[in-house]
Amino acid sequence: MKYLYRLSSKIKTAQAFHKTMELLASNITPNHADFRLMSRRALEGANLLAIGIIGEYIGKIFIEVKHRPRYIIQEFINKEK
């Protein structure tokens, strides 16, 4: 799921960048709809990035809350060697 958020964020950022470059390359004055679209895309990308960071944090907390002792993992690793 976290990869979906990252991919969506990258796509939206690329779309906003493309639209900005398109406006800079042309002699057309941007209207309010273009500005609203670009700002909305940027905010959506920021929101998805924040959700991804929070998801990573909650995932690490979930793994830590399981209270699995670390020494069992260490013993298992040492037995293979």
Coordinates of N, CA, C and O in Angstrom, one line a residue:
M1 N 0.8 -1.2 0.0 CA 0.0 0.0 0.0 C 0.9 1.3 0.0 O 0.5 2.2 -0.6
K2 N 2.0 1.2 0.7 CA 2.8 2.4 0.8 C 3.4 2.7 -0.6 O 3.7 3.8 -0.9
Y3 N 3.6 1.7 -1.4 CA 4.2 1.9 -2.7 C 3.2 2.6 -3.6 O 3.5 3.5 -4.5
L4 N 1.9 2.3 -3.4 CA 0.8 3.0 -4.2 C 0.8 4.5 -3.8 O 0.7 5.3 -4.7
Y5 N 0.9 4.8 -2.5 CA 1.0 6.2 -2.2 C 2.2 7.0 -2.8 O 2.1 8.1 -3.3
R6 N 3.3 6.3 -2.7 CA 4.5 6.9 -3.3 C 4.4 7.1 -4.8 O 4.8 8.1 -5.3
L7 N 3.8 6.1 -5.5 CA 3.7 6.2 -6.9 C 2.7 7.3 -7.3 O 3.0 8.1 -8.2
S8 N 1.6 7.4 -6.6 CA 0.6 8.4 -6.8 C 1.2 9.8 -6.6 O 0.9 10.7 -7.3
S9 N 2.0 9.9 -5.5 CA 2.6 11.2 -5.2 C 3.6 11.6 -6.3 O 3.6 12.8 -6.7
K10 N 4.3 10.7 -6.8 CA 5.3 11.0 -7.9 C 4.6 11.3 -9.2 O 5.0 12.2 -9.9
I11 N 3.5 10.7 -9.5 CA 2.7 11.0 -10.7 C 2.1 12.4 -10.6 O 2.2 13.1 -11.5
K12 N 1.5 12.7 -9.5 CA 1.0 14.0 -9.3 C 2.0 15.1 -9.4 O 1.8 16.2 -9.9
T13 N 3.2 14.9 -8.8 CA 4.3 15.8 -8.9 C 4.7 16.0 -10.3 O 5.0 17.1 -10.7
A14 N 4.8 14.9 -11.0 CA 5.2 15.0 -12.4 C 4.2 15.8 -13.3 O 4.6 16.6 -14.1
Q15 N 2.9 15.5 -13.0 CA 1.9 16.3 -13.7 C 2.0 17.8 -13.4 O 1.8 18.6 -14.3
A16 N 2.2 18.1 -12.2 CA 2.3 19.5 -11.8 C 3.5 20.2 -12.4 O 3.4 21.3 -13.0
F17 N 4.6 19.4 -12.5 CA 5.8 19.9 -13.1 C 5.6 20.1 -14.6 O 6.0 21.1 -15.1
H18 N 5.0 19.2 -15.2 CA 4.7 19.2 -16.6 C 3.9 20.4 -17.0 O 4.1 21.2 -17.9
K19 N 2.8 20.6 -16.2 CA 1.9 21.8 -16.4 C 2.6 23.1 -16.2 O 2.5 24.0 -17.0
T20 N 3.5 23.2 -15.2 CA 4.3 24.4 -15.0 C 5.2 24.7 -16.2 O 5.3 25.8 -16.6
M21 N 5.9 23.7 -16.6 CA 6.8 23.8 -17.7 C 6.1 24.2 -19.0 O 6.5 25.0 -19.8
E22 N 4.9 23.6 -19.2 CA 4.1 23.9 -20.4 C 3.7 25.4 -20.3 O 3.7 26.1 -21.4
L23 N 3.3 25.9 -19.2 CA 2.9 27.3 -19.1 C 4.1 28.3 -19.2 O 4.0 29.3 -19.8
L24 N 5.2 27.9 -18.7 CA 6.4 28.7 -18.9 C 6.9 28.8 -20.3 O 7.4 29.8 -20.8
A25 N 6.7 27.7 -21.0 CA 7.2 27.6 -22.4 C 6.3 28.3 -23.4 O 6.7 28.8 -24.5
S26 N 5.0 28.5 -23.0 CA 4.1 29.2 -23.9 C 4.0 30.7 -23.5 O 4.4 31.1 -22.5
N27 N 3.4 31.4 -24.4 CA 3.1 32.8 -24.2 C 1.7 33.1 -23.6 O 1.3 34.2 -23.5
I28 N 1.1 32.0 -23.3 CA -0.3 32.1 -22.8 C -0.3 32.5 -21.3 O 0.5 31.9 -20.5
T29 N -1.1 33.4 -20.9 CA -1.1 33.8 -19.5 C -2.0 32.7 -18.8 O -3.1 32.5 -19.2
P30 N -1.5 32.1 -17.7 CA -2.3 31.1 -17.0 C -3.5 31.7 -16.4 O -3.5 32.8 -15.8
N31 N -4.6 31.0 -16.4 CA -5.8 31.5 -15.8 C -6.0 30.8 -14.4 O -5.1 30.1 -13.9
H32 N -7.0 31.2 -13.7 CA -7.2 30.7 -12.3 C -7.4 29.2 -12.3 O -7.0 28.6 -11.3
A33 N -8.0 28.6 -13.3 CA -8.2 27.2 -13.3 C -6.9 26.4 -13.3 O -6.8 25.4 -12.6
D34 N -5.9 26.9 -14.1 CA -4.6 26.2 -14.1 C -4.0 26.3 -12.7 O -3.4 25.3 -12.2
F35 N -4.0 27.5 -12.1 CA -3.4 27.7 -10.8 C -4.0 26.8 -9.8 O -3.4 26.1 -9.0
R36 N -5.4 26.7 -9.8 CA -6.1 25.9 -8.8 C -5.7 24.4 -9.0 O -5.5 23.7 -8.1
L37 N -5.6 24.0 -10.3 CA -5.3 22.6 -10.6 C -3.9 22.3 -10.1 O -3.7 21.3 -9.4
M38 N -2.9 23.2 -10.4 CA -1.5 22.9 -9.9 C -1.4 22.9 -8.4 O -0.7 22.1 -7.8
S39 N -2.1 23.9 -7.8 CA -2.0 23.9 -6.3 C -2.7 22.7 -5.7 O -2.2 22.1 -4.7
R40 N -3.8 22.3 -6.3 CA -4.5 21.1 -5.7 C -3.6 19.9 -5.9 O -3.6 19.1 -5.0
R41 N -3.0 19.7 -7.0 CA -2.1 18.5 -7.2 C -1.0 18.5 -6.3 O -0.6 17.5 -5.8
A42 N -0.4 19.7 -6.0 CA 0.7 19.8 -5.1 C 0.3 19.4 -3.7 O 1.0 18.7 -3.0
L43 N -0.8 19.9 -3.3 CA -1.3 19.6 -1.9 C -1.7 18.1 -1.8 O -1.5 17.5 -0.8
E44 N -2.3 17.6 -2.9 CA -2.6 16.1 -2.8 C -1.4 15.3 -2.7 O -1.3 14.3 -2.0
G45 N -0.3 15.7 -3.4 CA 0.9 14.9 -3.3 C 1.5 15.0 -2.0 O 2.0 14.1 -1.4
A46 N 1.5 16.2 -1.4 CA 2.0 16.4 0.0 C 1.2 15.6 1.0 O 1.8 15.0 1.9
N47 N -0.1 15.5 0.8 CA -1.0 14.7 1.7 C -0.6 13.2 1.6 O -0.5 12.5 2.6
L48 N -0.5 12.8 0.4 CA -0.1 11.3 0.2 C 1.3 11.0 0.8 O 1.5 9.9 1.3
L49 N 2.2 11.9 0.6 CA 3.5 11.7 1.2 C 3.4 11.6 2.7 O 4.0 10.8 3.4
A50 N 2.6 12.5 3.3 CA 2.4 12.5 4.8 C 1.8 11.2 5.3 O 2.2 10.7 6.3
I51 N 0.8 10.8 4.5 CA 0.1 9.5 4.9 C 1.1 8.4 4.8 O 1.1 7.5 5.6
G52 N 2.0 8.4 3.8 CA 3.0 7.3 3.7 C 3.9 7.3 4.8 O 4.3 6.2 5.4
I53 N 4.4 8.5 5.3 CA 5.3 8.6 6.4 C 4.6 8.1 7.7 O 5.2 7.3 8.5
I54 N 3.4 8.5 7.9 CA 2.6 8.1 9.1 C 2.4 6.6 9.0 O 2.5 5.9 10.1
G55 N 2.1 6.0 7.8 CA 2.0 4.6 7.7 C 3.2 3.8 8.1 O 3.2 2.8 8.7
E56 N 4.4 4.3 7.6 CA 5.6 3.7 8.0 C 5.8 3.7 9.5 O 6.2 2.7 10.1
Y57 N 5.5 4.8 10.1 CA 5.7 4.9 11.6 C 4.8 4.0 12.3 O 5.2 3.3 13.2
I58 N 3.5 3.9 11.9 CA 2.5 3.0 12.6 C 2.9 1.5 12.3 O 2.8 0.7 13.2
G59 N 3.4 1.2 11.2 CA 3.9 -0.1 10.9 C 5.0 -0.5 11.8 O 5.1 -1.7 12.3
K60 N 6.0 0.4 12.1 CA 7.1 0.0 13.0 C 6.6 -0.1 14.4 O 7.1 -1.0 15.2
I61 N 5.6 0.7 14.8 CA 5.0 0.6 16.1 C 4.3 -0.8 16.3 O 4.5 -1.5 17.3
F62 N 3.6 -1.2 15.2 CA 2.9 -2.4 15.3 C 3.8 -3.6 15.4 O 3.6 -4.5 16.2
I63 N 4.9 -3.6 14.7 CA 5.9 -4.7 14.8 C 6.5 -4.7 16.2 O 6.7 -5.7 16.8
E64 N 6.8 -3.5 16.8 CA 7.4 -3.4 18.1 C 6.4 -3.8 19.2 O 6.8 -4.4 20.2
V65 N 5.1 -3.6 19.0 CA 4.1 -3.9 20.0 C 3.9 -5.4 20.2 O 3.4 -5.9 21.2
K66 N 4.2 -6.2 19.2 CA 4.0 -7.6 19.2 C 4.8 -8.3 20.4 O 4.5 -9.4 20.8
H67 N 5.8 -7.6 20.9 CA 6.6 -8.1 22.1 C 7.3 -9.4 21.8 O 7.3 -10.3 22.6
R68 N 7.8 -9.6 20.6 CA 8.5 -10.8 20.3 C 9.9 -10.6 20.8 O 10.6 -9.6 20.5
P69 N 10.4 -11.5 21.6 CA 11.7 -11.4 22.1 C 12.8 -11.5 21.0 O 12.7 -12.3 20.1
R70 N 13.8 -10.6 21.2 CA 14.8 -10.6 20.1 C 15.8 -11.7 20.3 O 16.5 -12.1 19.3
Y71 N 16.0 -12.3 21.5 CA 17.0 -13.3 21.6 C 16.6 -14.6 20.9 O 17.5 -15.3 20.4
I72 N 15.3 -14.9 20.6 CA 15.0 -16.0 19.8 C 15.5 -15.9 18.4 O 16.0 -16.8 17.8
I73 N 15.3 -14.7 17.9 CA 15.8 -14.4 16.5 C 17.3 -14.6 16.5 O 17.9 -15.2 15.6
Q74 N 18.0 -14.0 17.5 CA 19.5 -14.1 17.5 C 19.9 -15.6 17.6 O 20.9 -16.0 16.9
E75 N 19.3 -16.4 18.4 CA 19.6 -17.8 18.6 C 19.4 -18.5 17.2 O 20.2 -19.3 16.8
F76 N 18.4 -18.2 16.5 CA 18.1 -18.9 15.3 C 19.1 -18.5 14.2 O 19.6 -19.4 13.5
I77 N 19.6 -17.3 14.2 CA 20.6 -16.9 13.3 C 21.9 -17.6 13.6 O 22.6 -18.1 12.7
N78 N 22.2 -17.7 14.9 CA 23.5 -18.4 15.3 C 23.4 -19.9 15.0 O 24.5 -20.5 14.7
K79 N 22.3 -20.5 15.0 CA 22.2 -21.9 14.8 C 22.5 -22.2 13.3 O 23.0 -23.3 13.0
E80 N 22.1 -21.3 12.4 CA 22.4 -21.6 11.0 C 23.8 -21.5 10.7 O 24.3 -22.2 9.8
K81 N 24.6 -20.7 11.4 CA 26.0 -20.6 11.1 C 26.7 -21.7 11.7 O 27.5 -22.4 11.4

